[in-house]
Structures are given as C-alpha cells and as structure tokens.
Tab-separated table of C-alpha atoms in Angstrom:
chain	number	residue	atom	x	y	z
A	26	MET	CA	14.177	40.492	-62.861
A	27	GLU	CA	17.105	38.466	-61.275
A	28	THR	CA	17.979	39.427	-57.526
A	29	THR	CA	21.756	40.246	-56.747
A	30	LEU	CA	22.744	37.577	-54.517
A	31	THR	CA	25.370	38.994	-51.657
A	32	PRO	CA	27.861	37.108	-49.282
A	33	HIS	CA	28.221	37.464	-45.660
A	34	VAL	CA	31.002	40.426	-45.072
A	35	TYR	CA	32.817	41.183	-41.889
A	36	TRP	CA	35.474	43.708	-41.777
A	37	ALA	CA	37.809	45.428	-38.639
A	38	GLN	CA	40.440	48.543	-39.449
A	39	ARG	CA	43.796	49.364	-38.451
A	40	HIS	CA	44.435	52.962	-38.424
A	41	GLY	CA	46.195	52.015	-41.765
A	42	ASP	CA	43.794	49.176	-43.230
A	43	ILE	CA	40.883	48.133	-43.955
A	44	TYR	CA	40.432	43.905	-43.594
A	45	LEU	CA	37.244	42.369	-44.988
A	46	ARG	CA	36.718	38.615	-44.161
A	47	VAL	CA	33.738	37.347	-47.546
A	48	GLU	CA	32.295	34.653	-45.900
A	49	LEU	CA	31.966	32.544	-49.309
A	50	SER	CA	33.751	28.940	-50.231
A	51	ASP	CA	35.191	27.522	-52.712
A	52	ALA	CA	35.316	30.887	-54.511
A	53	LYS	CA	36.701	31.474	-57.843
A	54	ASN	CA	36.617	34.107	-60.957
A	55	LEU	CA	37.220	36.681	-58.064
A	56	ASP	CA	36.894	40.339	-59.209
A	57	ILE	CA	37.463	42.804	-56.593
A	58	CYS	CA	38.477	46.439	-57.535
A	59	VAL	CA	38.041	49.922	-55.812
A	60	GLN	CA	37.219	52.407	-58.171
A	61	ASP	CA	36.035	56.114	-57.173
A	62	ASN	CA	36.535	55.278	-53.758
A	63	THR	CA	33.612	52.100	-53.685
A	64	LEU	CA	34.789	48.652	-53.605
A	65	GLN	CA	33.471	46.021	-56.307
A	66	PHE	CA	33.381	42.072	-55.564
A	67	LYS	CA	32.240	39.786	-57.990
A	68	ALA	CA	32.813	36.301	-57.092
A	69	GLN	CA	31.202	31.974	-57.545
A	70	GLY	CA	31.164	30.549	-54.569
A	71	HIS	CA	29.442	28.462	-52.301
A	72	GLY	CA	27.509	30.780	-50.215
A	73	ALA	CA	24.577	31.550	-47.661
A	74	LYS	CA	22.314	30.862	-51.142
A	75	GLY	CA	24.284	28.088	-52.252
A	76	ASP	CA	25.763	27.501	-55.540
A	77	ASN	CA	25.929	31.149	-57.054
A	78	ASP	CA	26.834	33.917	-58.057
A	79	TYR	CA	27.995	36.670	-55.550
A	80	GLU	CA	28.174	40.648	-55.401
A	81	PHE	CA	28.696	43.170	-53.380
A	82	SER	CA	29.348	46.983	-53.155
A	83	LEU	CA	30.541	49.208	-50.278
A	84	ASP	CA	31.191	53.326	-50.778
A	85	PHE	CA	33.631	53.933	-48.338
A	86	LEU	CA	34.065	56.635	-45.327
A	87	GLU	CA	37.106	58.321	-46.281
A	88	PRO	CA	39.583	57.859	-48.904
A	89	VAL	CA	41.527	54.855	-49.674
A	90	LYS	CA	44.244	53.802	-52.501
A	91	PRO	CA	43.250	52.174	-55.642
A	92	GLU	CA	45.393	48.471	-55.061
A	93	VAL	CA	43.858	45.845	-53.782
A	94	SER	CA	44.784	42.785	-51.499
A	95	HIS	CA	43.603	39.325	-51.456
A	96	ARG	CA	43.290	36.013	-50.498
A	97	SER	CA	41.063	32.756	-50.610
A	98	THR	CA	40.825	29.552	-49.127
A	99	GLN	CA	38.722	26.923	-49.593
A	100	ARG	CA	36.294	28.490	-46.712
A	101	LEU	CA	36.445	32.363	-47.187
A	102	VAL	CA	37.801	35.380	-49.253
A	103	ASN	CA	40.535	37.798	-46.755
A	104	VAL	CA	40.386	41.135	-48.486
A	105	THR	CA	43.062	44.320	-47.369
A	106	VAL	CA	42.653	47.850	-48.508
A	107	ARG	CA	44.633	50.158	-47.921
A	108	LYS	CA	43.701	53.561	-46.110
A	109	GLN	CA	45.089	57.330	-47.930
A	110	GLU	CA	45.992	58.372	-44.132
A	111	GLN	CA	46.500	56.453	-41.488
A	112	ARG	CA	43.819	57.324	-39.033
A	113	TRP	CA	40.506	55.917	-37.180
A	114	TRP	CA	37.546	56.016	-39.078
A	115	ASP	CA	33.883	56.373	-36.966
A	116	ARG	CA	32.170	53.681	-39.500
A	117	LEU	CA	33.430	51.915	-42.622
A	118	THR	CA	30.653	53.115	-45.312
A	119	LEU	CA	29.840	56.297	-46.803
A	120	GLN	CA	25.760	55.583	-45.593
A	121	GLU	CA	25.642	55.920	-42.193
A	122	ARG	CA	23.421	53.025	-42.050
A	123	LYS	CA	25.581	49.892	-42.362
A	124	PRO	CA	24.130	47.156	-45.600
A	125	LEU	CA	22.279	44.000	-44.107
A	126	PHE	CA	25.544	41.907	-45.586
A	127	LEU	CA	28.235	43.608	-43.202
A	128	ALA	CA	29.391	42.650	-39.414
A	129	PRO	CA	31.702	43.458	-37.168
A	130	ASP	CA	34.591	40.714	-37.556
A	131	PHE	CA	35.038	40.229	-33.774
A	132	ASP	CA	37.835	37.758	-34.402
A	133	ARG	CA	40.348	41.022	-35.080
A	134	TRP	CA	38.637	43.690	-34.035
A	135	LEU	CA	40.040	46.001	-31.666
A	136	ASP	CA	38.792	49.574	-30.931
A	137	GLU	CA	40.623	52.635	-31.289
A	138	SER	CA	42.780	52.678	-28.075
A	139	ASP	CA	43.715	49.249	-28.437
A	140	ALA	CA	44.606	49.626	-32.119
A	141	GLU	CA	47.093	52.587	-30.880
A	142	MET	CA	49.122	49.727	-28.484
A	143	GLU	CA	48.938	47.125	-31.429
A	144	LEU	CA	50.614	50.292	-33.965
A	145	GLN	CA	52.959	51.225	-31.134
A	146	ALA	CA	54.363	47.614	-30.102
A	147	LYS	CA	54.789	47.066	-34.024
A	148	GLU	CA	56.975	50.565	-34.443
A	149	GLU	CA	58.652	49.539	-31.457
A	150	GLU	CA	59.372	46.270	-32.631
A	151	LYS	CA	61.081	47.912	-36.284
A	152	ILE	CA	63.279	50.332	-33.969
A	153	ASN	CA	64.560	47.216	-32.425
A	154	LYS	CA	64.851	44.733	-35.314
A	155	VAL	CA	66.690	48.088	-36.522
A	156	SER	CA	68.919	48.082	-33.811
A	157	ILE	CA	69.593	44.443	-33.567
A	158	GLU	CA	70.566	44.878	-37.826
A	159	SER	CA	73.155	47.077	-36.695
A	160	ARG	CA	74.546	45.118	-33.931
A	161	ILE	CA	75.062	42.324	-35.890
A	162	PRO	CA	78.705	42.493	-37.091
A	163	TYR	CA	79.468	42.269	-33.207
A	164	LEU	CA	77.346	39.975	-33.118
A	165	GLY	CA	78.715	38.003	-35.965
A	166	LEU	CA	82.190	38.516	-34.318
A	167	LYS	CA	81.741	37.455	-31.174
A	168	LYS	CA	79.958	34.018	-31.585
A	169	GLY	CA	82.573	33.878	-34.021
A	170	TYR	CA	85.529	34.108	-31.538
A	171	LEU	CA	83.650	31.760	-29.201
A	172	PHE	CA	82.730	29.189	-31.109
A	173	MET	CA	86.492	28.530	-32.077
A	174	TYR	CA	87.487	29.112	-28.771
A	175	ASN	CA	85.363	26.455	-27.791
A	176	LEU	CA	85.914	24.251	-30.727
A	177	VAL	CA	90.241	24.656	-29.856
A	178	GLN	CA	89.693	23.712	-26.452
A	179	PHE	CA	87.688	20.768	-27.642
A	180	LEU	CA	89.953	19.766	-29.936
A	181	GLY	CA	93.186	20.309	-27.613
A	182	PHE	CA	91.101	18.182	-24.382
A	183	SER	CA	90.222	15.651	-26.911
A	184	TRP	CA	94.178	15.133	-27.706
A	185	ILE	CA	94.336	14.397	-24.209
A	186	PHE	CA	91.849	12.088	-23.424
A	187	VAL	CA	92.411	10.023	-26.805
A	188	ASN	CA	96.130	9.954	-25.856
A	189	MET	CA	95.827	9.221	-22.013
A	190	THR	CA	93.428	6.232	-23.078
A	191	VAL	CA	95.134	4.190	-25.901
A	192	ARG	CA	98.234	4.719	-23.500
A	193	LEU	CA	96.169	3.085	-20.566
A	194	PHE	CA	95.337	0.236	-22.418
A	195	ILE	CA	98.852	-0.614	-24.125
A	196	LEU	CA	100.603	0.222	-21.785
A	197	GLY	CA	98.468	-0.453	-18.303
A	198	GLN	CA	99.219	1.142	-15.208
A	199	ASP	CA	102.676	1.642	-16.244
A	200	SER	CA	101.049	4.606	-18.154
A	201	PHE	CA	100.347	6.417	-14.545
A	202	TYR	CA	103.601	7.346	-14.170
A	203	ASP	CA	105.126	8.987	-17.277
A	204	THR	CA	101.244	10.778	-18.394
A	205	PHE	CA	103.585	14.476	-16.664
A	206	HIS	CA	106.102	14.119	-19.209
A	207	THR	CA	103.894	12.719	-22.418
A	208	ILE	CA	100.375	15.509	-22.074
A	209	ALA	CA	102.202	18.258	-20.048
A	210	ASP	CA	102.377	20.268	-22.829
A	211	MET	CA	99.586	20.303	-24.414
A	212	MET	CA	97.860	20.755	-20.439
A	213	TYR	CA	99.887	24.054	-20.667
A	214	PHE	CA	98.294	25.117	-23.475
A	215	CYS	CA	95.076	24.242	-22.661
A	216	GLN	CA	95.062	25.996	-19.228
A	217	MET	CA	96.641	28.969	-20.503
A	218	MET	CA	93.624	29.082	-22.982
A	219	ALA	CA	90.981	28.826	-20.002
A	220	VAL	CA	91.913	32.293	-19.055
A	221	ALA	CA	89.642	33.388	-21.318
A	222	GLU	CA	86.791	32.593	-19.731
A	223	VAL	CA	87.438	34.745	-17.050
A	224	ILE	CA	88.220	37.683	-19.584
A	225	ASN	CA	85.422	36.735	-21.280
A	226	PRO	CA	82.561	37.222	-18.419
A	227	LEU	CA	84.470	40.458	-17.560
A	228	VAL	CA	84.553	42.244	-20.851
A	229	GLY	CA	81.000	41.156	-21.437
A	230	LEU	CA	81.242	38.452	-24.299
A	231	VAL	CA	79.492	36.128	-21.682
A	232	LYS	CA	76.534	36.643	-19.449
A	233	THR	CA	78.256	34.362	-16.580
A	234	GLY	CA	79.727	35.592	-13.013
A	235	VAL	CA	83.517	36.183	-13.130
A	236	PHE	CA	84.358	34.452	-9.751
A	237	PRO	CA	82.823	31.169	-10.345
A	238	ALA	CA	85.238	31.066	-13.545
A	239	MET	CA	88.304	32.342	-11.872
A	240	ILE	CA	88.061	30.255	-9.070
A	241	GLN	CA	87.678	26.981	-11.544
A	242	VAL	CA	90.558	28.193	-13.499
A	243	VAL	CA	92.628	29.216	-10.905
A	244	GLY	CA	92.686	26.254	-9.110
A	245	ARG	CA	93.249	23.723	-11.967
A	246	ASN	CA	96.478	26.771	-12.909
A	247	VAL	CA	97.775	25.933	-8.916
A	248	ILE	CA	97.511	22.165	-9.301
A	249	LEU	CA	99.043	22.099	-12.636
A	250	PHE	CA	101.534	24.961	-12.813
A	251	VAL	CA	102.514	24.763	-8.887
A	252	ILE	CA	102.317	21.324	-7.284
A	253	PHE	CA	102.791	19.351	-10.902
A	254	GLY	CA	105.135	21.716	-12.757
A	255	SER	CA	107.103	22.995	-10.409
A	256	LEU	CA	108.151	19.680	-8.653
A	257	GLU	CA	110.023	16.951	-10.307
A	258	GLU	CA	109.186	14.815	-7.535
A	259	MET	CA	105.246	15.236	-8.235
A	260	GLN	CA	105.617	14.425	-12.146
A	261	ASN	CA	106.248	10.903	-11.941
A	262	LYS	CA	103.101	9.834	-9.272
A	263	ALA	CA	100.146	8.799	-10.358
A	264	VAL	CA	97.815	11.724	-9.003
A	265	VAL	CA	98.641	13.291	-11.826
A	266	PHE	CA	96.804	10.618	-14.725
A	267	PHE	CA	93.516	10.670	-12.492
A	268	VAL	CA	93.842	14.572	-12.387
A	269	PHE	CA	94.220	14.927	-16.319
A	270	TYR	CA	92.291	12.125	-17.042
A	271	LEU	CA	89.434	13.743	-14.966
A	272	TRP	CA	89.540	17.168	-16.496
A	273	SER	CA	89.534	15.593	-19.964
A	274	THR	CA	86.880	13.333	-19.851
A	275	ILE	CA	84.790	16.894	-18.171
A	276	GLU	CA	85.661	19.296	-21.101
A	277	ILE	CA	85.156	16.989	-24.375
A	278	PHE	CA	82.079	17.301	-23.026
A	279	ARG	CA	81.491	21.238	-21.995
A	280	TYR	CA	83.213	22.585	-24.367
A	281	PRO	CA	81.220	21.069	-28.004
A	282	PHE	CA	78.150	22.219	-25.259
A	283	TYR	CA	79.094	25.567	-25.419
A	284	MET	CA	80.410	25.106	-29.311
A	285	LEU	CA	76.638	24.981	-30.049
A	286	ALA	CA	75.358	26.756	-28.621
A	287	CYS	CA	77.118	29.774	-30.335
A	288	ILE	CA	75.572	28.644	-33.837
A	289	ASP	CA	71.879	27.989	-31.354
A	290	THR	CA	71.862	24.462	-31.851
A	291	ASP	CA	70.261	22.261	-28.821
A	292	TRP	CA	72.146	18.046	-29.146
A	293	LYS	CA	69.797	16.807	-26.601
A	294	LEU	CA	72.012	13.618	-25.905
A	295	LEU	CA	75.203	16.044	-25.822
A	296	THR	CA	72.948	18.500	-22.824
A	297	TRP	CA	72.043	15.841	-21.318
A	298	LEU	CA	75.436	13.995	-20.944
A	299	ARG	CA	77.756	16.963	-20.518
A	300	TYR	CA	75.038	18.260	-17.353
A	301	SER	CA	75.055	14.174	-16.126
A	302	ILE	CA	79.032	13.114	-16.298
A	303	TRP	CA	79.406	17.191	-14.665
A	304	MET	CA	77.752	15.721	-11.640
A	305	PRO	CA	80.259	12.791	-10.095
A	306	LEU	CA	83.345	13.897	-12.049
A	307	TYR	CA	83.593	17.704	-11.068
A	308	PRO	CA	83.869	16.190	-6.951
A	309	LEU	CA	86.222	13.059	-8.261
A	310	GLY	CA	88.104	15.927	-10.154
A	311	VAL	CA	88.423	17.746	-6.066
A	312	LEU	CA	89.264	14.807	-4.631
A	313	ALA	CA	92.176	13.805	-7.123
A	314	GLU	CA	93.666	17.933	-6.733
A	315	ALA	CA	92.983	17.154	-2.847
A	316	ILE	CA	95.562	14.135	-3.367
A	317	ALA	CA	97.771	15.966	-5.314
A	318	VAL	CA	98.238	18.686	-2.569
A	319	ILE	CA	98.540	16.240	-0.369
A	320	GLN	CA	101.538	14.073	-1.379
A	321	SER	CA	103.182	18.232	-2.334
A	322	LEU	CA	103.283	18.775	1.048
A	323	PRO	CA	106.412	17.249	2.680
A	324	ILE	CA	108.454	18.207	-0.789
A	325	PHE	CA	107.425	21.831	-0.039
A	326	ASP	CA	108.666	21.617	3.199
A	327	GLU	CA	111.631	19.682	2.525
A	328	THR	CA	112.758	21.757	-0.529
A	329	ARG	CA	111.388	24.642	1.265
A	330	LEU	CA	110.455	26.196	-2.479
A	331	TYR	CA	108.487	29.291	-2.312
A	332	SER	CA	108.895	29.547	1.613
A	333	ILE	CA	109.507	33.311	2.144
A	334	PRO	CA	111.931	34.345	4.590
A	335	LEU	CA	111.380	35.822	8.333
A	336	PRO	CA	113.203	37.770	10.849
A	337	THR	CA	114.476	35.385	13.423
A	338	VAL	CA	112.292	36.417	15.908
A	339	LEU	CA	109.306	35.827	14.182
A	340	GLY	CA	111.439	32.604	12.755
A	341	SER	CA	113.118	31.208	10.093
A	342	SER	CA	111.130	30.915	6.840
A	343	PHE	CA	106.831	30.913	6.148
A	344	SER	CA	106.547	27.545	4.688
A	345	PHE	CA	104.218	27.822	1.499
A	346	SER	CA	102.846	24.602	2.785
A	347	PHE	CA	101.233	26.310	5.042
A	348	THR	CA	99.349	27.818	1.899
A	349	LEU	CA	98.579	25.347	0.657
A	350	LYS	CA	96.689	23.622	3.808
A	351	ILE	CA	95.034	26.598	3.784
A	352	TYR	CA	93.915	25.957	0.420
A	353	LEU	CA	92.726	22.619	1.129
A	354	VAL	CA	90.419	23.231	3.771
A	355	LEU	CA	89.065	26.132	1.282
A	356	MET	CA	88.864	23.658	-1.397
A	357	PHE	CA	86.267	21.521	0.437
A	358	LEU	CA	84.564	24.298	1.871
A	359	GLY	CA	83.702	24.738	-1.730
A	360	GLN	CA	82.253	22.074	-2.087
A	361	LEU	CA	79.386	22.563	0.194
A	362	VAL	CA	78.292	25.544	-2.128
A	363	PRO	CA	76.285	24.170	-5.088
A	364	LEU	CA	77.567	23.187	-7.958
A	365	SER	CA	78.162	25.491	-10.772
A	366	ASP	CA	79.787	25.451	-14.235
A	367	PRO	CA	80.946	28.112	-15.414
A	368	PRO	CA	81.146	28.423	-19.329
A	369	PRO	CA	83.358	29.833	-21.511
C-alpha cells in the first residue's frame, strides 16, 4: 500500500484571510482547490522526503470562498484562502486536533488584538488615500503654479546674469556704470514678481514663515525702487553692478532648486551648489546693499527727497536719510541672526 507524503505546512490568519506556507521547493504540476470547504493540495517537488509527489487536505473550521490564490517560488508555495465572513477563528481545522504536518507560521502570526490593529491601520490608510486623491486637482494646480513661478524667475535672473557677464567680458569696467540702464527693466519685473514669495506662505501654498520672505523681498525692493530707481545720481554708480550681479548669482541656483522640488526631483549637484554658494554670497550681497545705502545718504540730504516737513517749532523737516541710517543698523543686526533662505 503506497504511503501518502505530506509536506510541512505553516499557517496564519487575519480577519478576512487564511495564509498557508507549504515547504516544497521547485514545485510543479500544482493542483490546489477548495471543495466542500476542504482545501485539496497536490504537487510534485522537493520536500521532507526528497523529490516526490506530495499532497494534503484541510477541513476548515468555518466556510471559506472557493477561489484560491497561490504563488510558488524555488523554496516554497504560498497559498491564500478568503474567509466567507470577516471574523477571527479559534483554530484552522474542523477537527480539534490539528494534523501533524501543520504548524503556526510565526513569521506572519498575529494574535487577534494585533490583527485588529493592523486591520484598523489599513482602513485608515484607505481613508487617507481617498482624501489625498480628492485633493489631487488642487495639488496639481499648486505644484503647477509654483513650478511656473520658479521657472519664470529662473529665466529672468538667468537673462540678467548672462547679460551682465557678457557685457563684463566685452566692456570690462565700463560695464559697471551703465548696468542700471541695461538691466533695470528685467530686475524690476523679477522683483515685482518676488512679492509672490510673501503671498505664497501667507495663503498656505508653501510651508515657510512669512516674515523671512518679507524681510528679503522688502529689503531688495527698497534698494531697487527707492535707492536706485528714484535717484538718477545712483544709477551710474558701480555699486549697482555688484548688487545686481550678486542677486542674480544667488537666484540662478535657488530658483531651479525649488523648481525641481515641485516635481519631487533632487539633483545633488544643484543642491550642493545652492547651499554652498548661498553662504558667502548672501553677506556679500548685504554688504553691497549697505554700500548703496551709504552712498545715497548725502544725495537724499541734498535733494530732501521723501523728507517729511515738520512744524517750525520742531525743525524744518524729517530727513529720509535718518530712516535709511536706522535701516542700515537693522541690516547689520540682521547678520547676527542665523542665515535663512526663504523658499518661494
């Protein structure tokens, strides 16, 4: 009489599934089915008794669905059976005494409370996924807007940087003194666009503070519109070249960094350049801005531009240059605070 060979079988359960791991390597001619709530398994492979035909059957404790899924590897066969009802079983088989070939699969074993926690976590994950999917149109518009903003700013500052570099090589030091007249229009455009860097965190489009972005944008616009834009005497000075060149050098690395971040792309060289170049160029830019302010003080005193008339008892007027001197002090005090680079 031929003896039936059975492989080693390990099992585990969840509220909705039964997992079986059959220790049978190089399995072939698999025949796995559920009939009358009994799992029938037959296959050829290498098991505990060498290369042979192996089979076993399991009468389940409670009803299961007839569909069976399985996946075989070189070392084993994984079988999954779905329960008719999502509930926890006290044991696997109808008979109280488990078969000798059957043992718990401790790699996948969970007790009932742990399985309930796992099931709850999966439900929460599904809810979160639905929530995220419902926000995809908003996220798409948000990323598209931020990407285009950073792209436009990158192109604008790249034009400034390339234009000034070419003029420097062709004209040498002479290019220092007409920088404003050749570059100002594009710089006006870029710095007016930069106001969005204050609005973006204000409305929650980016997770950064409003205050750091406001300091940078307002500071630059004071230099550009008040110091350079309103004083013709300042527009022909070399300091304009250095301010514009330092600003554009910083931004041709900063804006593409944030542009790529919008599409979840990290270019390590760009990341290194962005953070490395920022450190020396930011204080140099502040120094150039301070020199511009200092050079403008006697001009504001002489022209009385933006000065506020006062009653005779208090004096003739409140000079705007006094406001700029306070601004200078605040500018240098700001250098004592750790550097931050507010993203758009």
